[in-house]
Short mmCIF file of C-alpha atoms in Angstrom, two decimals:
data_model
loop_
_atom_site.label_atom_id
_atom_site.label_comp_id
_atom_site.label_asym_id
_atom_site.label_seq_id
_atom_site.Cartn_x
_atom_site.Cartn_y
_atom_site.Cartn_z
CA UNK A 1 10.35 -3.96 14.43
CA UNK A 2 10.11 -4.64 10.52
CA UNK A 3 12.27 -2.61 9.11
CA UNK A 4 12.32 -2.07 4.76
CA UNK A 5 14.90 0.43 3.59
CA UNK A 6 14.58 1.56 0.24
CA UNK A 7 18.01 3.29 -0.84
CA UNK A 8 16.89 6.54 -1.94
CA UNK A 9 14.54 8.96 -1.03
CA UNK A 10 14.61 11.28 -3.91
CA UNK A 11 16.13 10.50 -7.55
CA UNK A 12 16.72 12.63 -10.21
CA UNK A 13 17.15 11.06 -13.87
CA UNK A 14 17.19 11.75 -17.40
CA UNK A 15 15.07 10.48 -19.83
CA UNK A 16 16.19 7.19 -21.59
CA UNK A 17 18.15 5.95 -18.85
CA UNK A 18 18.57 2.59 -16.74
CA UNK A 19 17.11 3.46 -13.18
CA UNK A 20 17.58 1.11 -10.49
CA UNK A 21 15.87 1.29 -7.36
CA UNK A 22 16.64 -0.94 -4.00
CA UNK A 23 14.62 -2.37 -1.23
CA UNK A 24 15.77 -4.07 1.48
CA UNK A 25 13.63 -5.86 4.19
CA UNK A 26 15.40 -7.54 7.79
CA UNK A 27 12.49 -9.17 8.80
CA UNK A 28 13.01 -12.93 6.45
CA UNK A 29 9.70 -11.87 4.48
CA UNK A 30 9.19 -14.28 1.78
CA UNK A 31 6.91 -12.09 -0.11
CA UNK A 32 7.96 -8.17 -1.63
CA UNK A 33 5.84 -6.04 -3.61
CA UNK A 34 6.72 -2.73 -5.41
CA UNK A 35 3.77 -0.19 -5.52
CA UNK A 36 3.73 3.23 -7.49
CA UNK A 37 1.35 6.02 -5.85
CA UNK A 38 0.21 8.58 -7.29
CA UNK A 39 -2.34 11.48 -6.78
CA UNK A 40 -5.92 9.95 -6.66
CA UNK A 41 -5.20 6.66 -8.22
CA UNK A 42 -4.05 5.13 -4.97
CA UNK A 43 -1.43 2.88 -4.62
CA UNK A 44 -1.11 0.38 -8.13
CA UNK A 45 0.77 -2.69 -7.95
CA UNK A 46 3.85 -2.94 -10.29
CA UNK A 47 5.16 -6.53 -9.40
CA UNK A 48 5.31 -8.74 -6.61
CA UNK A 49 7.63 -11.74 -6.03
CA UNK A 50 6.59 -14.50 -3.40
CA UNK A 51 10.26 -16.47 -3.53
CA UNK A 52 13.85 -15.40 -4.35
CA UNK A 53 13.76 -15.44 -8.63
CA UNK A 54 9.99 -15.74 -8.34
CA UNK A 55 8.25 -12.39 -9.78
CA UNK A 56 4.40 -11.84 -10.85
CA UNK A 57 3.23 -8.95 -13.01
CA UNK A 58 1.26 -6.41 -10.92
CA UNK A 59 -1.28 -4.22 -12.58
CA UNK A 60 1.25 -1.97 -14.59
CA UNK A 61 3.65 -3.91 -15.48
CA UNK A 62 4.91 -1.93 -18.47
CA UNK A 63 8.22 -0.15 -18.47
CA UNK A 64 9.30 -2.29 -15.96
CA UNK A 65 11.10 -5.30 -14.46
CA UNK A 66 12.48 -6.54 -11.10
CA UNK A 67 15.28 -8.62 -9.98
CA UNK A 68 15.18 -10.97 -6.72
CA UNK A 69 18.47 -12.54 -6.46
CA UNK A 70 18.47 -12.70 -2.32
CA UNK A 71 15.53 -12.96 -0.24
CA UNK A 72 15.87 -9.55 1.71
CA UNK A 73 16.34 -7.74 -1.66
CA UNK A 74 13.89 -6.61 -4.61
CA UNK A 75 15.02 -4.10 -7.32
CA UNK A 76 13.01 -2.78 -9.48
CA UNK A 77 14.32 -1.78 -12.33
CA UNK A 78 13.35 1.18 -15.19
CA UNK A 79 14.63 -0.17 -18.53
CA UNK A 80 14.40 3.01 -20.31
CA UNK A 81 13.04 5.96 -18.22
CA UNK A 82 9.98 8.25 -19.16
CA UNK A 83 8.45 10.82 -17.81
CA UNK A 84 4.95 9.22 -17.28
CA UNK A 85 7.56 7.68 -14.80
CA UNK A 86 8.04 10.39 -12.61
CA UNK A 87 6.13 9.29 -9.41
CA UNK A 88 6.37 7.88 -5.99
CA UNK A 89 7.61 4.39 -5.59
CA UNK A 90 7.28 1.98 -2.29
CA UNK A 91 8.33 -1.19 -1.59
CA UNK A 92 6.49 -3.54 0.58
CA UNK A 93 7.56 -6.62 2.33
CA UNK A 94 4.65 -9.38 4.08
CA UNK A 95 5.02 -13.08 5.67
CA UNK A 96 4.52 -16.13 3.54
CA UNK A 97 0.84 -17.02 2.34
CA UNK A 98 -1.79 -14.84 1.99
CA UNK A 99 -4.00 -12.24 4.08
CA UNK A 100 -0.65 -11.18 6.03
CA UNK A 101 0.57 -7.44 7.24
CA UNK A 102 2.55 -5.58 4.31
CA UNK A 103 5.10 -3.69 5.66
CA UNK A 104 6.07 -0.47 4.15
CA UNK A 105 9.97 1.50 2.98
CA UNK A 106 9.58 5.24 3.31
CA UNK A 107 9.40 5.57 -0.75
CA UNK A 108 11.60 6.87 -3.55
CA UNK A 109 10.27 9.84 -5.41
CA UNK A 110 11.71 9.35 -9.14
CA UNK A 111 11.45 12.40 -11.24
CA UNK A 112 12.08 11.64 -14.70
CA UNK A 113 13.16 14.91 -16.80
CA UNK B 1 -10.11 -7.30 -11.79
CA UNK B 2 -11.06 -6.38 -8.32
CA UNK B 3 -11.41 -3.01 -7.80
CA UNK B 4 -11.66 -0.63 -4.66
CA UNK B 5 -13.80 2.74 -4.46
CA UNK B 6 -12.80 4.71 -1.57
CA UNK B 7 -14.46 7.82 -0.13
CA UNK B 8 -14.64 10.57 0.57
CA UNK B 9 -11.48 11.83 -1.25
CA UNK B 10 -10.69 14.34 1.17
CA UNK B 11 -12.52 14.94 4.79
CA UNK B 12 -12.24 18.02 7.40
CA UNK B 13 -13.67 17.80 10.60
CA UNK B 14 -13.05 19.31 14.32
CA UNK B 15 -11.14 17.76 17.07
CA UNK B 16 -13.28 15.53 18.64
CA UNK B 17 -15.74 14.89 16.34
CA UNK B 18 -15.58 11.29 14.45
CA UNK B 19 -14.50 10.65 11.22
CA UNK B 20 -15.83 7.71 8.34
CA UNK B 21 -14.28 6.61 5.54
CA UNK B 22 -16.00 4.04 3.15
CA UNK B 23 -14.88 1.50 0.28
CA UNK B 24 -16.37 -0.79 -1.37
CA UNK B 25 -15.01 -3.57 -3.66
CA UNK B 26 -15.87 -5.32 -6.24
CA UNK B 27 -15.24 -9.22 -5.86
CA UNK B 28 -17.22 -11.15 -3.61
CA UNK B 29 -14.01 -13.57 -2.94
CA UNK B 30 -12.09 -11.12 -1.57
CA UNK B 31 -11.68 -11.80 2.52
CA UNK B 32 -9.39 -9.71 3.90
CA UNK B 33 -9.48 -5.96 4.19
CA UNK B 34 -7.06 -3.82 5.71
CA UNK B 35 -6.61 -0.09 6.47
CA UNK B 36 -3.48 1.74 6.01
CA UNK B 37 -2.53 5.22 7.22
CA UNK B 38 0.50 7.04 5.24
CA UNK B 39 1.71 10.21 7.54
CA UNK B 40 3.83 12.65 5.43
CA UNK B 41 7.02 11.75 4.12
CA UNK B 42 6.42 8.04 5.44
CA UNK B 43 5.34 4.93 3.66
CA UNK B 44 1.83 3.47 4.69
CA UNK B 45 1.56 2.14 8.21
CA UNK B 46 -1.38 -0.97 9.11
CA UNK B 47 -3.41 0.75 12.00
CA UNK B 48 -6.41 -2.06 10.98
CA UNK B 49 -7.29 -5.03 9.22
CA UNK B 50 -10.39 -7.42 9.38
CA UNK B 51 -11.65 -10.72 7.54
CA UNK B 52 -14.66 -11.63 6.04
CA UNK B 53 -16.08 -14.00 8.91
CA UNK B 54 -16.00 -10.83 10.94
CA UNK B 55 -18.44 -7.94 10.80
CA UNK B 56 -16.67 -5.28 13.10
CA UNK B 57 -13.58 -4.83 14.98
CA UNK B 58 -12.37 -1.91 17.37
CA UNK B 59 -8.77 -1.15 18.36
CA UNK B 60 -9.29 2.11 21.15
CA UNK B 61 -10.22 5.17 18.81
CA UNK B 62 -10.28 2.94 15.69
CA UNK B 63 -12.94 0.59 14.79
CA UNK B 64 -13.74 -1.34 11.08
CA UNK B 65 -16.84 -2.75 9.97
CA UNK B 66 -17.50 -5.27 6.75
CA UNK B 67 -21.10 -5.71 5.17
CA UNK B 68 -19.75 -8.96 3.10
CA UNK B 69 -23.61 -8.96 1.20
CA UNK B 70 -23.08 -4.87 -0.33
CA UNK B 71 -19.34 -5.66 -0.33
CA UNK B 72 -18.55 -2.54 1.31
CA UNK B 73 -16.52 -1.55 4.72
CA UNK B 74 -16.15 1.22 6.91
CA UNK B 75 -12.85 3.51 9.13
CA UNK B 76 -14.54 4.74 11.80
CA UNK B 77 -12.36 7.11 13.94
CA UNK B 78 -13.90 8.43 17.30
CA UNK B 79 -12.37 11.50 19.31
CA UNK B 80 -10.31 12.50 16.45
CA UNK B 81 -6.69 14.33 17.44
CA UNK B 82 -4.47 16.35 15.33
CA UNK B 83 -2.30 13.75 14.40
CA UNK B 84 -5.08 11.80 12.76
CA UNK B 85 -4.40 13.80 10.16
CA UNK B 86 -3.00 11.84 7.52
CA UNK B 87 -4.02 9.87 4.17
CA UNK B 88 -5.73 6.72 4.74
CA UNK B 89 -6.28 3.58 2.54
CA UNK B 90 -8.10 1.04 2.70
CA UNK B 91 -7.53 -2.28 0.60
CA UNK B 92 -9.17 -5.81 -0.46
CA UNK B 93 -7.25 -8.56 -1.76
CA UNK B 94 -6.62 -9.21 -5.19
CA UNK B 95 -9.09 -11.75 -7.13
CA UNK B 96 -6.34 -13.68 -8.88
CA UNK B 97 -4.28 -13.53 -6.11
CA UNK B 98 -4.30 -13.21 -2.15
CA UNK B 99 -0.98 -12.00 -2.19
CA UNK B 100 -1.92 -8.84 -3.93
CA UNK B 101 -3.81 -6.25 -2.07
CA UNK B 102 -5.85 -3.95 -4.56
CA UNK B 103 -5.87 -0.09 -2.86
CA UNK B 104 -8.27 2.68 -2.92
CA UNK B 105 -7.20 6.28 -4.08
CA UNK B 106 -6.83 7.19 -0.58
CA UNK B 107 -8.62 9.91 1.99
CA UNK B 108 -6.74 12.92 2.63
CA UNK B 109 -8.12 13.58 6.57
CA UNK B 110 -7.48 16.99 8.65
CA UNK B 111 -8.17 17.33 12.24
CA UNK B 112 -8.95 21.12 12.51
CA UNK B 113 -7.65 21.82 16.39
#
């Protein structure tokens, strides 16, 4: 089974801070994705990478940035934290090319006070 | 863009009955269209997909249909059981990019027992 791990389910942060979140896939995925969801917007699509140091901007971009140093591991990274930040974050993993399976972590939920 | 309208937002029905859940999209060159189920606590699982030079496919219970000329398609869930209950999305790939799937805002369904 595909298995992505993202390294915290809940997260507590202050305002202003650097907030780092993990995601880890085992199944040699060359794409990841991070996705924020949020009540009755869906899931929106923050930034994807398709190759290790390969990242595209998503839809909402803004406020963040990701880091893909090894090909089983995506970070996305908070610069400076807000509260319109406080949400539900998931990482997704698929095969190379397009039209393929994503394969979902269990989600971080970040509250930003 | 591409963009995905999903509905209804939320949807109650008795055991047994069926359950339908439509979306339409927005860009003609979008070809593959998957449907994802998100239990609680738990990131979004595939229980469907189908592609554009198909007009219906059935999985037991489950079954997906695509009218390519509205640009619309269809969850159809027959004999529903308590632990339909669950969100549901569906998705289209991205116009810019088939990498990117482009989500609805979800369907929040209970199965009364």
């Amino acid at each position: 089974d595909v298995k992505v791990t993202q390294s915290s389910r809940y997260l507590v942060k202050r305002t202003g801070e650097k907030v780092f979140l993990e995601c880890v896939q085992d199944m040699d995925h060359e794409n990841m994705f991070w996705y924020r969801q949020d009540p009755g917007l869906g899931l929106r699509l923050i930034y994807f990478s398709y190759d290790v140091k390969m990242k595209e901007k998503g839809d909402i971009p803004e406020g963040y940035s990701v880091s893909r140093e090894k090909k089983e591991r995506f970070s996305l990274i908070l610069e400076s934290a807000s509260t319109n930040q406080t949400s539900m974050y998931l990482c997704a993993s698929s095969l190379y090319g397009t039209n393929t399976e994503a394969f979902f972590g269990q989600g971080t939920r970040l509250t930003v006070v | 863009g591409e963009n995905v309208e999903q509905h209804p937002s939320t949807l109650s029905v008795q055991e047994g009955d069926s359950a339908v859940i439509k979306c339409t999209y927005s860009d003609s060159a979008s070809n593959y269209f998957p449907w994802y189920k998100q239990e609680l606590g738990k990131g979004p699982q595939l229980i469907i997909d189908i592609r554009s030079n198909v007009g219906e496919k059935k999985d037991q219970r489950i079954a997906v249909t695509l009218n390519k000329t509205a640009k619309h398609f269809s969850l159809h869930i027959t004999e529903t059981q308590p632990e339909d209950s669950a969100v549901y999305f569906c998705a289209a790939t991205g116009v810019d990019s088939s990498y990117k799937l482009i989500f609805g805002s979800g369907t929040r369904l209970l199965v009364r027992p």
